[in-house]
Amino acid sequence: MDDATRPDHAPASHPAIPREKVGVLLANLGTPDNTDYWSMRRYLSEFLSDQRVIDYPKWKWQPILQGIVLSIRPFKSGAAYRTIWNTEDDESPLMTITKAQTAALTAALAERYGEEGVMVDFCMRYGNPSTRSKVRKMVEAGCTKILFCPLYPQYAGATTATANDQFFRALMEEKWQPATRTLPPYFDSPAYIEALAASVERKYAEMEDKPDILVCSYHGLPFRYLTEGDPYHCQCVKTTRLLKERLGWDDGQITTTFQSKFGPEDWLQPYTVEEVARLAEAGKKKIAVIAPAFSADCIETLEEINEEIRESFEHAGGESFTYVPCLNDDEEHIAALAFEIERNLQGWLD
């Protein structure tokens, strides 16, 4: 706290107080610390114990999770992570990309507000760096106001809400709580839709033979969550519609699917892994897949889409599979995020 000073007229014994700042805390899902069994088990235990993610009663779910699931799944998940691991920096791609996004947003907001006014950092809902540690860091640095930004365009209880829950739990430990705001979902933000469309156009411009259809694959949820009031499905469908309208396409050129089904319940449909096979069998031999619900490439995109879902399509007779990367630290994505952040800092910073 190099900029910490005692308040005017305070006695010499008064502790120094850092200069007031506004904090912008980005939040993503999380990542294991490594790909070994115990790193994966710790991460998966935290993730799959979250009742926003799996809402079965603890007495029913925890024996299954701790006894069966976590005896087997860490090996499978660790093997999947090893196929995409950033070995140079010894971290997952999600960590690498989130760091790059944080650096880019730091620069963008410094240009807007000056280098001293805003502190930008990131945390993970599961794993490290924890939300609690980053809230503590911001408070110690003098952040009397914090905008908490879950990096999920579409709201879901299992993503946005649980990230907010963890943020509020961290605030409960602070003696002097900062004023806080949370970033709303931005699934229909014109800047976000423009960034998505531009990424599709760039990818298509590289290709001689254009895909027959673009599959917008969103992370799935149990169908029951929709009936209980979660708006995620509706927001995903609207994102696809707005993307279609921005691209000037008709309905036959784009579709919405859902991936990553887990457990015995019915989830939001159609399932991506099944739909790409159906498309291949129906004569759509060239497809592209984009993942608009993910702000950064991760295990669900780099391994599940680009390996498992690709294999399903090719096994069914598909000939050309193109993955359109997540927006990551793309310049237009950073501009879209900066716009949403600036909009939500109004009244705090002008």
C-alpha positions as CSV (number, residue, x, y, z in Angstrom):
1,M,0.0,0.0,0.0
2,D,2.5,2.6,-1.2
3,D,-0.2,5.2,-1.6
4,A,-1.6,4.7,1.9
5,T,-1.7,7.8,4.1
6,R,-3.3,8.9,7.4
7,P,-6.4,11.0,7.1
8,D,-6.0,14.7,7.7
9,H,-6.1,15.7,11.4
10,A,-5.8,12.1,12.5
11,P,-3.5,11.3,15.4
12,A,-0.1,9.7,14.6
13,S,-1.4,6.4,15.9
14,H,-4.1,6.2,13.3
15,P,-3.4,3.4,10.7
16,A,-2.7,4.5,7.2
17,I,-5.5,4.1,4.7
18,P,-5.0,3.5,1.0
19,R,-6.3,5.9,-1.5
20,E,-9.8,5.0,-2.6
21,K,-10.2,3.1,-5.8
22,V,-12.9,1.3,-7.7
23,G,-12.4,-2.4,-8.3
24,V,-13.5,-4.4,-11.3
25,L,-13.3,-8.1,-10.5
26,L,-13.8,-10.5,-13.4
27,A,-15.0,-14.0,-12.6
28,N,-14.8,-17.2,-14.6
29,L,-15.8,-20.8,-13.8
30,G,-12.5,-22.1,-12.7
31,T,-9.7,-24.6,-13.4
32,P,-7.8,-27.3,-11.7
33,D,-4.3,-26.5,-10.5
34,N,-2.9,-29.4,-12.5
35,T,-4.0,-32.6,-14.3
36,D,-3.0,-35.2,-11.7
37,Y,-5.7,-37.2,-9.9
38,W,-5.7,-35.2,-6.6
39,S,-5.7,-31.8,-8.3
40,M,-8.6,-32.9,-10.4
41,R,-10.4,-34.5,-7.5
42,R,-10.1,-31.3,-5.4
43,Y,-11.4,-29.2,-8.3
44,L,-14.3,-31.5,-9.2
45,S,-15.3,-32.0,-5.6
46,E,-15.7,-28.2,-5.1
47,F,-17.5,-27.8,-8.5
48,L,-19.8,-30.8,-8.2
49,S,-20.6,-30.1,-4.5
50,D,-22.1,-26.7,-5.5
51,Q,-25.9,-27.0,-5.1
52,R,-26.4,-24.4,-7.7
53,V,-24.8,-26.8,-10.1
54,I,-26.3,-30.1,-8.8
55,D,-29.2,-29.4,-6.5
56,Y,-29.9,-32.9,-5.2
57,P,-30.1,-33.1,-1.4
58,K,-26.6,-33.4,0.1
59,W,-27.5,-36.6,2.0
60,K,-28.4,-38.2,-1.4
61,W,-25.7,-36.7,-3.6
62,Q,-22.5,-36.5,-1.5
63,P,-22.1,-40.3,-1.0
64,I,-22.5,-40.8,-4.7
65,L,-20.1,-37.9,-5.5
66,Q,-17.4,-38.8,-2.9
67,G,-17.7,-42.5,-3.3
68,I,-18.3,-43.2,-7.0
69,V,-17.9,-40.1,-9.1
70,L,-14.7,-38.9,-7.6
71,S,-13.1,-42.3,-7.7
72,I,-13.4,-42.4,-11.5
73,R,-14.0,-39.0,-13.0
74,P,-10.7,-37.3,-12.0
75,F,-8.8,-39.8,-14.2
76,K,-11.1,-39.2,-17.2
77,S,-11.1,-35.4,-16.7
78,G,-7.4,-35.3,-16.1
79,A,-6.7,-37.1,-19.4
80,A,-9.0,-34.7,-21.2
81,Y,-7.2,-31.7,-19.7
82,R,-3.8,-33.0,-20.6
83,T,-4.8,-32.9,-24.3
84,I,-5.3,-29.1,-24.1
85,W,-3.0,-28.1,-21.2
86,N,-0.7,-25.1,-21.7
87,T,2.5,-26.9,-20.9
88,E,4.6,-23.8,-21.4
89,D,3.0,-21.9,-18.6
90,D,1.8,-25.1,-16.8
91,E,-1.8,-23.9,-16.6
92,S,-5.1,-24.5,-18.3
93,P,-6.1,-22.5,-21.4
94,L,-8.9,-20.9,-19.4
95,M,-6.3,-19.5,-17.0
96,T,-4.1,-18.3,-19.8
97,I,-7.0,-16.6,-21.6
98,T,-8.5,-15.0,-18.5
99,K,-5.1,-13.5,-17.7
100,A,-5.0,-12.0,-21.2
101,Q,-8.5,-10.7,-20.9
102,T,-7.7,-9.1,-17.6
103,A,-4.6,-7.4,-19.0
104,A,-6.5,-6.1,-22.0
105,L,-9.4,-4.8,-19.9
106,T,-6.9,-3.1,-17.5
107,A,-5.4,-1.2,-20.5
108,A,-8.9,-0.3,-21.9
109,L,-10.2,1.0,-18.6
110,A,-7.0,2.8,-17.8
111,E,-7.3,4.6,-21.1
112,R,-10.9,5.6,-20.2
113,Y,-10.4,6.4,-16.5
114,G,-6.7,6.8,-15.9
115,E,-4.2,4.3,-14.5
116,E,-4.9,5.1,-10.8
117,G,-8.7,5.1,-10.7
118,V,-9.6,1.5,-11.4
119,M,-8.1,-1.8,-10.2
120,V,-8.9,-4.7,-12.5
121,D,-8.3,-8.3,-11.4
122,F,-9.9,-11.8,-11.9
123,C,-10.9,-14.7,-9.8
124,M,-12.4,-18.2,-10.3
125,R,-15.5,-19.6,-8.8
126,Y,-13.8,-23.0,-8.3
127,G,-10.1,-23.5,-7.7
128,N,-7.6,-20.7,-7.7
129,P,-7.3,-17.7,-7.5
130,S,-10.3,-17.8,-5.2
131,T,-13.0,-15.1,-5.1
132,R,-12.3,-14.6,-1.4
133,S,-8.6,-14.0,-1.9
134,K,-9.2,-11.4,-4.6
135,V,-11.9,-9.6,-2.7
136,R,-9.5,-9.4,0.2
137,K,-6.7,-8.1,-2.1
138,M,-9.0,-5.4,-3.5
139,V,-10.2,-4.2,-0.1
140,E,-6.6,-4.0,1.2
141,A,-5.7,-2.0,-1.9
142,G,-8.3,0.6,-1.1
143,C,-11.3,-0.5,-3.3
144,T,-14.3,1.1,-1.5
145,K,-16.5,0.1,-4.5
146,I,-16.3,-3.2,-6.5
147,L,-18.1,-4.1,-9.7
148,F,-18.2,-7.9,-9.8
149,C,-18.3,-9.2,-13.4
150,P,-19.2,-12.9,-14.0
151,L,-18.0,-13.6,-17.6
152,Y,-21.2,-15.3,-18.7
153,P,-23.2,-13.6,-21.4
154,Q,-26.3,-15.5,-20.6
155,Y,-27.6,-15.8,-17.0
156,A,-28.0,-19.2,-15.3
157,G,-28.3,-20.1,-11.7
158,A,-25.4,-22.6,-12.2
159,T,-23.0,-20.0,-13.5
160,T,-23.8,-16.3,-12.9
161,A,-25.8,-16.9,-9.7
162,T,-23.2,-19.1,-8.0
163,A,-20.4,-16.7,-8.9
164,N,-22.4,-13.9,-7.3
165,D,-23.1,-16.2,-4.3
166,Q,-19.4,-16.7,-3.7
167,F,-18.7,-13.0,-4.1
168,F,-21.3,-12.2,-1.4
169,R,-19.9,-14.9,0.9
170,A,-16.4,-13.2,0.5
171,L,-17.9,-9.9,1.5
172,M,-19.3,-11.4,4.7
173,E,-15.8,-11.7,5.9
174,E,-14.9,-8.1,5.4
175,K,-15.1,-5.8,8.4
176,W,-15.5,-2.7,6.2
177,Q,-17.5,-3.9,3.2
178,P,-17.1,-2.0,-0.1
179,A,-20.2,-0.8,-2.0
180,T,-20.9,-3.4,-4.7
181,R,-22.6,-4.0,-8.0
182,T,-22.8,-7.1,-10.2
183,L,-22.6,-7.0,-13.9
184,P,-26.0,-8.1,-15.5
185,P,-26.1,-10.7,-18.3
186,Y,-25.2,-9.2,-21.7
187,F,-26.6,-11.9,-24.1
188,D,-28.4,-9.3,-26.2
189,S,-25.8,-6.5,-26.0
190,P,-25.3,-5.1,-29.5
191,A,-21.5,-4.9,-28.9
192,Y,-21.4,-8.6,-27.8
193,I,-23.5,-9.7,-30.8
194,E,-21.3,-7.7,-33.1
195,A,-18.2,-9.3,-31.7
196,L,-19.8,-12.8,-32.2
197,A,-20.8,-12.0,-35.8
198,A,-17.3,-10.6,-36.6
199,S,-15.7,-13.8,-35.4
200,V,-18.0,-15.9,-37.6
201,E,-17.3,-13.7,-40.6
202,R,-13.6,-13.8,-40.1
203,K,-13.6,-17.6,-39.9
204,Y,-15.9,-18.0,-42.9
205,A,-13.7,-15.6,-44.9
206,E,-10.8,-18.1,-44.5
207,M,-12.8,-20.9,-46.0
208,E,-13.3,-21.7,-49.7
209,D,-16.2,-24.0,-49.0
210,K,-18.6,-22.4,-46.6
211,P,-20.4,-24.5,-44.0
212,D,-23.9,-25.7,-44.7
213,I,-25.0,-24.6,-41.2
214,L,-23.6,-22.9,-38.0
215,V,-24.3,-24.8,-34.8
216,C,-24.5,-22.5,-31.8
217,S,-23.7,-24.9,-29.0
218,Y,-24.4,-23.7,-25.5
219,H,-23.6,-25.4,-22.2
220,G,-26.6,-27.4,-21.1
221,L,-28.7,-27.4,-18.0
222,P,-31.3,-29.9,-16.7
223,F,-34.6,-29.1,-18.4
224,R,-36.2,-28.9,-14.9
225,Y,-34.2,-25.7,-14.2
226,L,-36.1,-24.0,-17.1
227,T,-39.5,-25.0,-15.7
228,E,-38.4,-23.7,-12.3
229,G,-37.7,-20.2,-13.7
230,D,-34.1,-20.2,-14.9
231,P,-34.0,-17.8,-17.9
232,Y,-30.9,-19.4,-19.5
233,H,-32.6,-21.2,-22.3
234,C,-34.6,-18.2,-23.5
235,Q,-31.5,-16.0,-23.4
236,C,-29.5,-18.6,-25.4
237,V,-32.2,-18.8,-28.1
238,K,-32.3,-15.0,-28.3
239,T,-28.5,-14.8,-28.7
240,T,-28.8,-17.1,-31.7
241,R,-31.6,-15.1,-33.2
242,L,-29.8,-11.8,-32.8
243,L,-26.6,-13.4,-34.3
244,K,-28.7,-14.7,-37.3
245,E,-30.2,-11.3,-37.9
246,R,-26.9,-9.5,-37.7
247,L,-25.4,-12.0,-40.2
248,G,-28.4,-11.6,-42.5
249,W,-29.0,-15.3,-42.6
250,D,-32.2,-17.4,-42.7
251,D,-33.3,-20.0,-40.2
252,G,-31.7,-22.9,-42.1
253,Q,-28.2,-21.5,-41.8
254,I,-28.0,-21.5,-38.0
255,T,-29.3,-23.6,-35.1
256,T,-29.2,-23.8,-31.3
257,T,-28.0,-26.9,-29.4
258,F,-26.8,-27.8,-25.9
259,Q,-23.8,-29.8,-24.7
260,S,-22.2,-31.3,-21.6
261,K,-25.1,-33.3,-20.4
262,F,-24.4,-34.9,-17.0
263,G,-26.5,-37.4,-15.0
264,P,-29.8,-39.2,-15.7
265,E,-32.2,-36.3,-16.0
266,D,-33.4,-34.8,-19.3
267,W,-31.4,-31.7,-20.2
268,L,-32.1,-28.8,-22.6
269,Q,-32.3,-30.2,-26.1
270,P,-31.3,-30.8,-28.8
271,Y,-28.0,-32.3,-27.5
272,T,-25.1,-31.0,-29.6
273,V,-23.4,-34.4,-29.8
274,E,-26.5,-36.0,-31.2
275,E,-27.6,-33.1,-33.4
276,V,-24.3,-32.9,-35.3
277,A,-24.6,-36.5,-36.2
278,R,-28.3,-36.0,-37.3
279,L,-27.2,-33.1,-39.4
280,A,-24.5,-35.2,-41.1
281,E,-27.0,-38.0,-41.8
282,A,-29.4,-35.4,-43.2
283,G,-26.9,-34.3,-45.8
284,K,-25.3,-31.3,-43.9
285,K,-21.7,-32.5,-44.6
286,K,-20.0,-29.2,-43.8
287,I,-20.8,-27.6,-40.4
288,A,-19.2,-24.9,-38.2
289,V,-19.7,-24.8,-34.4
290,I,-19.5,-21.8,-32.1
291,A,-20.0,-21.6,-28.4
292,P,-21.6,-18.3,-27.5
293,A,-22.1,-19.0,-23.8
294,F,-18.3,-19.3,-23.2
295,S,-16.3,-16.1,-22.9
296,A,-13.0,-18.1,-23.1
297,D,-12.0,-21.4,-24.6
298,C,-11.8,-24.1,-22.1
299,I,-12.2,-27.9,-21.6
300,E,-15.8,-27.7,-22.9
301,T,-14.8,-26.1,-26.2
302,L,-11.2,-27.2,-26.9
303,E,-11.8,-30.9,-25.9
304,E,-15.5,-31.6,-25.9
305,I,-16.5,-29.6,-29.0
306,N,-13.2,-29.9,-31.0
307,E,-12.7,-33.6,-30.2
308,E,-15.8,-35.4,-28.9
309,I,-18.5,-33.5,-30.9
310,R,-16.3,-33.4,-34.0
311,E,-15.9,-37.2,-33.8
312,S,-19.6,-37.7,-33.5
313,F,-20.1,-35.6,-36.7
314,E,-17.4,-37.4,-38.7
315,H,-18.5,-40.8,-37.5
316,A,-22.0,-40.1,-38.9
317,G,-20.6,-39.2,-42.3
318,G,-19.7,-35.5,-41.9
319,E,-16.9,-34.3,-44.0
320,S,-15.9,-30.8,-42.9
321,F,-16.0,-29.7,-39.2
322,T,-15.0,-26.1,-38.3
323,Y,-14.7,-24.8,-34.8
324,V,-15.2,-21.0,-34.4
325,P,-13.1,-20.1,-31.3
326,C,-14.5,-18.3,-28.3
327,L,-14.1,-14.5,-28.3
328,N,-11.3,-14.8,-25.7
329,D,-9.1,-11.6,-25.7
330,D,-10.2,-10.6,-29.2
331,E,-10.2,-6.8,-29.6
332,E,-13.9,-6.5,-30.3
333,H,-14.7,-8.8,-27.4
334,I,-12.6,-6.6,-25.0
335,A,-14.3,-3.5,-26.4
336,A,-17.8,-5.1,-25.8
337,L,-16.8,-6.1,-22.2
338,A,-15.4,-2.6,-21.6
339,F,-18.6,-1.0,-22.8
340,E,-20.7,-3.1,-20.4
341,I,-18.3,-2.4,-17.5
342,E,-18.3,1.3,-18.2
343,R,-22.1,1.4,-18.4
344,N,-22.3,-0.3,-15.0
345,L,-19.7,2.1,-13.4
346,Q,-21.8,5.1,-14.1
347,G,-22.3,7.2,-11.0
348,W,-19.1,5.7,-9.5
349,L,-16.8,6.9,-12.3
350,D,-17.8,9.3,-15.1
